[in-house]
Amino acid sequence: MTLRLDLLRHGETEQGGGFRGRIDDALTAAGWAQMRQALETRGGWSALVSSPLQRCRLFAEQLAATHGLPLHGAAGLRELDFGDWEGLSAAQLMDTSSAELGLFWDDPYAFTPPGGEPLTAFEARVLEALTRLLDEHAGGHLLAVTHGGVIRLLLARARGLAPARLLQVEAGHASLFSLQVRRVDGQLLLEESP
């Protein structure tokens, strides 16, 4: 049982950079254009899935309508909840919480932002959503419109990186990646594909 999964990160948002997991800000006009450009030479999807946050969902709704494709919500593909750090930039945190920020950058599994979602819970949520997609769309080709943290997690697993290296994976705005997802002996296996 195999699933081809394209992962598209949302584009630039109105509130800009910083830690925004549960913040539901909209895409800028540039963000919409970035996402359209990322998909110019891609297609062939059997369905679309999207995070429920508007920076992903609104683009996915428009794309689904344009191509006549089914769209499925995937709450498990939401971004990591950064707790008390929501809406703050790394520069702001350097002024107030530099030691904690350093711990998070060094190993996000070992340090959770105050009031935030532990990486182990985030990983379990994302992998559960991915397992559900594989079960429901085996043999298909999906486009998932999601977030940088989700993409970093899945790419790190596909690349066999140690958990502490998660934040070293690059996933810029409107970046597009492809994975092959399959299950062998009950284990979810991810392979990056061109």
PDB file of C-alpha atoms in Angstrom:
ATOM      1  CA  MET A   1       0.000   0.000   0.000  1.00  0.00           C
ATOM      2  CA  THR A   2       1.631   3.223  -1.237  1.00  0.00           C
ATOM      3  CA  LEU A   3       0.635   6.867  -1.427  1.00  0.00           C
ATOM      4  CA  ARG A   4       2.348   9.610  -3.401  1.00  0.00           C
ATOM      5  CA  LEU A   5       2.171  12.769  -1.315  1.00  0.00           C
ATOM      6  CA  ASP A   6       3.157  16.246  -2.458  1.00  0.00           C
ATOM      7  CA  LEU A   7       3.643  18.690   0.416  1.00  0.00           C
ATOM      8  CA  LEU A   8       3.149  22.421  -0.188  1.00  0.00           C
ATOM      9  CA  ARG A   9       3.944  24.913   2.528  1.00  0.00           C
ATOM     10  CA  HIS A  10       1.744  27.993   2.663  1.00  0.00           C
ATOM     11  CA  GLY A  11       3.110  31.260   1.317  1.00  0.00           C
ATOM     12  CA  GLU A  12       3.907  34.548   3.038  1.00  0.00           C
ATOM     13  CA  THR A  13       1.330  35.619   5.636  1.00  0.00           C
ATOM     14  CA  GLU A  14       0.019  39.025   6.708  1.00  0.00           C
ATOM     15  CA  GLN A  15       1.675  38.916  10.122  1.00  0.00           C
ATOM     16  CA  GLY A  16       5.015  37.871   8.687  1.00  0.00           C
ATOM     17  CA  GLY A  17       7.576  35.601  10.326  1.00  0.00           C
ATOM     18  CA  GLY A  18       7.997  34.427  13.853  1.00  0.00           C
ATOM     19  CA  PHE A  19       6.369  31.629  15.791  1.00  0.00           C
ATOM     20  CA  ARG A  20       2.821  31.094  14.574  1.00  0.00           C
ATOM     21  CA  GLY A  21       1.292  27.731  15.102  1.00  0.00           C
ATOM     22  CA  ARG A  22      -2.292  28.355  16.126  1.00  0.00           C
ATOM     23  CA  ILE A  23      -2.368  31.985  14.918  1.00  0.00           C
ATOM     24  CA  ASP A  24      -4.720  32.000  11.946  1.00  0.00           C
ATOM     25  CA  ASP A  25      -3.407  34.854   9.814  1.00  0.00           C
ATOM     26  CA  ALA A  26      -4.194  35.162   6.119  1.00  0.00           C
ATOM     27  CA  LEU A  27      -1.913  34.964   3.112  1.00  0.00           C
ATOM     28  CA  THR A  28      -0.657  38.157   1.525  1.00  0.00           C
ATOM     29  CA  ALA A  29      -1.120  38.711  -2.215  1.00  0.00           C
ATOM     30  CA  ALA A  30       2.536  37.708  -2.565  1.00  0.00           C
ATOM     31  CA  GLY A  31       1.825  34.530  -0.576  1.00  0.00           C
ATOM     32  CA  TRP A  32      -0.986  33.547  -2.966  1.00  0.00           C
ATOM     33  CA  ALA A  33       1.326  34.202  -5.931  1.00  0.00           C
ATOM     34  CA  GLN A  34       4.153  32.174  -4.363  1.00  0.00           C
ATOM     35  CA  MET A  35       1.875  29.155  -3.972  1.00  0.00           C
ATOM     36  CA  ARG A  36       0.487  29.403  -7.497  1.00  0.00           C
ATOM     37  CA  GLN A  37       4.007  29.634  -8.894  1.00  0.00           C
ATOM     38  CA  ALA A  38       5.162  26.607  -6.867  1.00  0.00           C
ATOM     39  CA  LEU A  39       2.501  24.459  -8.555  1.00  0.00           C
ATOM     40  CA  GLU A  40       2.883  25.730 -12.135  1.00  0.00           C
ATOM     41  CA  THR A  41       4.476  22.524 -13.383  1.00  0.00           C
ATOM     42  CA  ARG A  42       2.799  20.089 -10.979  1.00  0.00           C
ATOM     43  CA  GLY A  43      -0.510  18.298 -11.029  1.00  0.00           C
ATOM     44  CA  GLY A  44      -2.062  14.900 -11.451  1.00  0.00           C
ATOM     45  CA  TRP A  45      -3.502  14.773  -7.946  1.00  0.00           C
ATOM     46  CA  SER A  46      -6.459  12.539  -7.128  1.00  0.00           C
ATOM     47  CA  ALA A  47      -7.436  14.777  -4.188  1.00  0.00           C
ATOM     48  CA  LEU A  48      -6.235  17.624  -1.979  1.00  0.00           C
ATOM     49  CA  VAL A  49      -5.875  17.748   1.797  1.00  0.00           C
ATOM     50  CA  SER A  50      -5.324  20.825   3.900  1.00  0.00           C
ATOM     51  CA  SER A  51      -4.616  22.104   7.355  1.00  0.00           C
ATOM     52  CA  PRO A  52      -7.716  23.899   8.685  1.00  0.00           C
ATOM     53  CA  LEU A  53      -5.852  27.205   9.110  1.00  0.00           C
ATOM     54  CA  GLN A  54      -6.828  29.780   6.500  1.00  0.00           C
ATOM     55  CA  ARG A  55      -3.290  30.331   5.197  1.00  0.00           C
ATOM     56  CA  CYS A  56      -3.534  26.762   3.861  1.00  0.00           C
ATOM     57  CA  ARG A  57      -7.256  26.079   3.584  1.00  0.00           C
ATOM     58  CA  LEU A  58      -8.308  29.051   1.446  1.00  0.00           C
ATOM     59  CA  PHE A  59      -5.670  28.309  -1.184  1.00  0.00           C
ATOM     60  CA  ALA A  60      -6.586  24.599  -1.148  1.00  0.00           C
ATOM     61  CA  GLU A  61     -10.288  25.437  -1.565  1.00  0.00           C
ATOM     62  CA  GLN A  62      -9.555  27.624  -4.573  1.00  0.00           C
ATOM     63  CA  LEU A  63      -7.223  25.030  -6.114  1.00  0.00           C
ATOM     64  CA  ALA A  64      -9.755  22.225  -5.579  1.00  0.00           C
ATOM     65  CA  ALA A  65     -12.515  24.271  -7.204  1.00  0.00           C
ATOM     66  CA  THR A  66     -10.317  25.222 -10.159  1.00  0.00           C
ATOM     67  CA  HIS A  67      -9.280  21.609 -10.844  1.00  0.00           C
ATOM     68  CA  GLY A  68     -12.543  19.911  -9.829  1.00  0.00           C
ATOM     69  CA  LEU A  69     -10.795  17.867  -7.139  1.00  0.00           C
ATOM     70  CA  PRO A  70     -12.118  16.664  -3.800  1.00  0.00           C
ATOM     71  CA  LEU A  71     -10.718  18.508  -0.778  1.00  0.00           C
ATOM     72  CA  HIS A  72     -10.380  16.881   2.628  1.00  0.00           C
ATOM     73  CA  GLY A  73      -9.617  18.688   5.853  1.00  0.00           C
ATOM     74  CA  ALA A  74      -6.734  17.280   7.891  1.00  0.00           C
ATOM     75  CA  ALA A  75      -6.670  18.799  11.378  1.00  0.00           C
ATOM     76  CA  GLY A  76      -3.654  16.640  12.184  1.00  0.00           C
ATOM     77  CA  LEU A  77      -1.614  18.632   9.650  1.00  0.00           C
ATOM     78  CA  ARG A  78      -1.851  21.860  11.711  1.00  0.00           C
ATOM     79  CA  GLU A  79       1.366  23.578  12.709  1.00  0.00           C
ATOM     80  CA  LEU A  80       3.035  23.015  16.071  1.00  0.00           C
ATOM     81  CA  ASP A  81       1.427  25.095  18.845  1.00  0.00           C
ATOM     82  CA  PHE A  82       4.175  27.347  20.240  1.00  0.00           C
ATOM     83  CA  GLY A  83       2.268  28.263  23.411  1.00  0.00           C
ATOM     84  CA  ASP A  84       3.480  31.477  25.022  1.00  0.00           C
ATOM     85  CA  TRP A  85       5.803  32.096  22.070  1.00  0.00           C
ATOM     86  CA  GLU A  86       2.935  32.462  19.600  1.00  0.00           C
ATOM     87  CA  GLY A  87       3.262  35.674  17.593  1.00  0.00           C
ATOM     88  CA  LEU A  88       6.808  36.398  18.795  1.00  0.00           C
ATOM     89  CA  SER A  89       9.902  36.530  16.630  1.00  0.00           C
ATOM     90  CA  ALA A  90      13.211  34.858  17.409  1.00  0.00           C
ATOM     91  CA  ALA A  91      14.696  38.366  17.870  1.00  0.00           C
ATOM     92  CA  GLN A  92      12.081  39.195  20.523  1.00  0.00           C
ATOM     93  CA  LEU A  93      12.726  35.901  22.291  1.00  0.00           C
ATOM     94  CA  MET A  94      16.491  36.566  22.241  1.00  0.00           C
ATOM     95  CA  ASP A  95      15.766  39.610  24.412  1.00  0.00           C
ATOM     96  CA  THR A  96      13.505  37.815  26.894  1.00  0.00           C
ATOM     97  CA  SER A  97      14.163  34.068  26.712  1.00  0.00           C
ATOM     98  CA  SER A  98      17.483  33.509  24.954  1.00  0.00           C
ATOM     99  CA  ALA A  99      18.476  30.443  27.002  1.00  0.00           C
ATOM    100  CA  GLU A 100      15.119  28.737  26.376  1.00  0.00           C
ATOM    101  CA  LEU A 101      15.196  29.618  22.678  1.00  0.00           C
ATOM    102  CA  GLY A 102      18.678  28.113  22.448  1.00  0.00           C
ATOM    103  CA  LEU A 103      17.451  24.904  24.063  1.00  0.00           C
ATOM    104  CA  PHE A 104      14.567  24.719  21.595  1.00  0.00           C
ATOM    105  CA  TRP A 105      16.839  25.318  18.576  1.00  0.00           C
ATOM    106  CA  ASP A 106      19.334  22.720  19.833  1.00  0.00           C
ATOM    107  CA  ASP A 107      16.734  19.978  20.366  1.00  0.00           C
ATOM    108  CA  PRO A 108      13.028  20.780  20.005  1.00  0.00           C
ATOM    109  CA  TYR A 109      12.161  17.305  21.328  1.00  0.00           C
ATOM    110  CA  ALA A 110      13.982  18.017  24.595  1.00  0.00           C
ATOM    111  CA  PHE A 111      12.552  21.519  25.198  1.00  0.00           C
ATOM    112  CA  THR A 112       8.938  22.621  24.745  1.00  0.00           C
ATOM    113  CA  PRO A 113       8.116  26.337  24.599  1.00  0.00           C
ATOM    114  CA  PRO A 114       6.160  27.362  27.733  1.00  0.00           C
ATOM    115  CA  GLY A 115       2.524  26.377  27.289  1.00  0.00           C
ATOM    116  CA  GLY A 116       3.338  24.805  23.918  1.00  0.00           C
ATOM    117  CA  GLU A 117       2.760  21.450  22.317  1.00  0.00           C
ATOM    118  CA  PRO A 118       5.504  18.897  22.997  1.00  0.00           C
ATOM    119  CA  LEU A 119       7.217  17.690  19.836  1.00  0.00           C
ATOM    120  CA  THR A 120       6.371  14.091  20.734  1.00  0.00           C
ATOM    121  CA  ALA A 121       2.643  14.973  20.743  1.00  0.00           C
ATOM    122  CA  PHE A 122       3.023  16.962  17.501  1.00  0.00           C
ATOM    123  CA  GLU A 123       4.824  14.055  15.843  1.00  0.00           C
ATOM    124  CA  ALA A 124       2.153  11.576  16.983  1.00  0.00           C
ATOM    125  CA  ARG A 125      -0.610  13.857  15.645  1.00  0.00           C
ATOM    126  CA  VAL A 126       1.057  14.343  12.253  1.00  0.00           C
ATOM    127  CA  LEU A 127       1.897  10.647  11.823  1.00  0.00           C
ATOM    128  CA  GLU A 128      -1.634   9.636  12.793  1.00  0.00           C
ATOM    129  CA  ALA A 129      -2.986  11.995  10.117  1.00  0.00           C
ATOM    130  CA  LEU A 130      -0.519  10.568   7.596  1.00  0.00           C
ATOM    131  CA  THR A 131      -1.543   6.998   8.453  1.00  0.00           C
ATOM    132  CA  ARG A 132      -5.185   7.943   7.932  1.00  0.00           C
ATOM    133  CA  LEU A 133      -4.352   9.477   4.544  1.00  0.00           C
ATOM    134  CA  LEU A 134      -2.509   6.309   3.511  1.00  0.00           C
ATOM    135  CA  ASP A 135      -5.458   4.147   4.594  1.00  0.00           C
ATOM    136  CA  GLU A 136      -8.028   6.308   2.800  1.00  0.00           C
ATOM    137  CA  HIS A 137      -6.061   7.164  -0.362  1.00  0.00           C
ATOM    138  CA  ALA A 138      -3.744   4.186  -0.971  1.00  0.00           C
ATOM    139  CA  GLY A 139      -2.615   4.170  -4.585  1.00  0.00           C
ATOM    140  CA  GLY A 140      -3.496   7.840  -4.984  1.00  0.00           C
ATOM    141  CA  HIS A 141      -1.536  11.036  -5.466  1.00  0.00           C
ATOM    142  CA  LEU A 142      -2.416  13.755  -2.946  1.00  0.00           C
ATOM    143  CA  LEU A 143      -1.387  17.355  -2.504  1.00  0.00           C
ATOM    144  CA  ALA A 144      -1.254  18.374   1.162  1.00  0.00           C
ATOM    145  CA  VAL A 145      -1.276  22.119   1.833  1.00  0.00           C
ATOM    146  CA  THR A 146       0.320  22.491   5.235  1.00  0.00           C
ATOM    147  CA  HIS A 147       2.968  24.160   7.394  1.00  0.00           C
ATOM    148  CA  GLY A 148       6.725  24.321   7.777  1.00  0.00           C
ATOM    149  CA  GLY A 149       6.817  22.264  10.976  1.00  0.00           C
ATOM    150  CA  VAL A 150       4.791  19.434   9.451  1.00  0.00           C
ATOM    151  CA  ILE A 151       6.998  19.380   6.364  1.00  0.00           C
ATOM    152  CA  ARG A 152      10.217  19.501   8.409  1.00  0.00           C
ATOM    153  CA  LEU A 153       9.022  16.580  10.526  1.00  0.00           C
ATOM    154  CA  LEU A 154       8.131  14.400   7.534  1.00  0.00           C
ATOM    155  CA  LEU A 155      11.285  15.271   5.587  1.00  0.00           C
ATOM    156  CA  ALA A 156      13.489  14.628   8.622  1.00  0.00           C
ATOM    157  CA  ARG A 157      11.941  11.161   8.950  1.00  0.00           C
ATOM    158  CA  ALA A 158      12.298  10.477   5.218  1.00  0.00           C
ATOM    159  CA  ARG A 159      15.957  11.551   5.351  1.00  0.00           C
ATOM    160  CA  GLY A 160      16.675   9.494   8.472  1.00  0.00           C
ATOM    161  CA  LEU A 161      17.780  12.503  10.510  1.00  0.00           C
ATOM    162  CA  ALA A 162      18.127  12.394  14.276  1.00  0.00           C
ATOM    163  CA  PRO A 163      15.182  14.099  16.020  1.00  0.00           C
ATOM    164  CA  ALA A 164      17.428  16.872  17.354  1.00  0.00           C
ATOM    165  CA  ARG A 165      18.175  17.900  13.742  1.00  0.00           C
ATOM    166  CA  LEU A 166      14.524  18.620  12.884  1.00  0.00           C
ATOM    167  CA  LEU A 167      14.949  22.398  12.728  1.00  0.00           C
ATOM    168  CA  GLN A 168      17.879  22.074  10.316  1.00  0.00           C
ATOM    169  CA  VAL A 169      15.482  20.965   7.570  1.00  0.00           C
ATOM    170  CA  GLU A 170      14.680  23.871   5.233  1.00  0.00           C
ATOM    171  CA  ALA A 171      11.045  24.433   4.243  1.00  0.00           C
ATOM    172  CA  GLY A 172      10.596  28.005   3.025  1.00  0.00           C
ATOM    173  CA  HIS A 173       7.324  29.665   2.126  1.00  0.00           C
ATOM    174  CA  ALA A 174       5.548  27.936  -0.778  1.00  0.00           C
ATOM    175  CA  SER A 175       8.183  25.214  -0.989  1.00  0.00           C
ATOM    176  CA  LEU A 176       7.056  21.936  -2.544  1.00  0.00           C
ATOM    177  CA  PHE A 177       8.303  18.443  -1.707  1.00  0.00           C
ATOM    178  CA  SER A 178       7.256  14.933  -2.747  1.00  0.00           C
ATOM    179  CA  LEU A 179       7.168  11.772  -0.662  1.00  0.00           C
ATOM    180  CA  GLN A 180       6.294   8.146  -1.169  1.00  0.00           C
ATOM    181  CA  VAL A 181       4.431   6.882   1.885  1.00  0.00           C
ATOM    182  CA  ARG A 182       3.992   3.182   2.540  1.00  0.00           C
ATOM    183  CA  ARG A 183       3.482   0.787   5.398  1.00  0.00           C
ATOM    184  CA  VAL A 184       5.684  -2.266   5.876  1.00  0.00           C
ATOM    185  CA  ASP A 185       5.140  -4.627   8.802  1.00  0.00           C
ATOM    186  CA  GLY A 186       2.980  -2.007  10.487  1.00  0.00           C
ATOM    187  CA  GLN A 187       5.671   0.670  10.189  1.00  0.00           C
ATOM    188  CA  LEU A 188       5.109   3.886   8.265  1.00  0.00           C
ATOM    189  CA  LEU A 189       7.960   4.414   5.780  1.00  0.00           C
ATOM    190  CA  LEU A 190       8.645   7.733   4.062  1.00  0.00           C
ATOM    191  CA  GLU A 191      10.891   8.226   1.049  1.00  0.00           C
ATOM    192  CA  GLU A 192      11.622  11.550  -0.562  1.00  0.00           C
ATOM    193  CA  SER A 193      11.039  11.537  -4.289  1.00  0.00           C
ATOM    194  CA  PRO A 194      12.005  14.028  -7.021  1.00  0.00           C
TER     195      PRO A 194
END
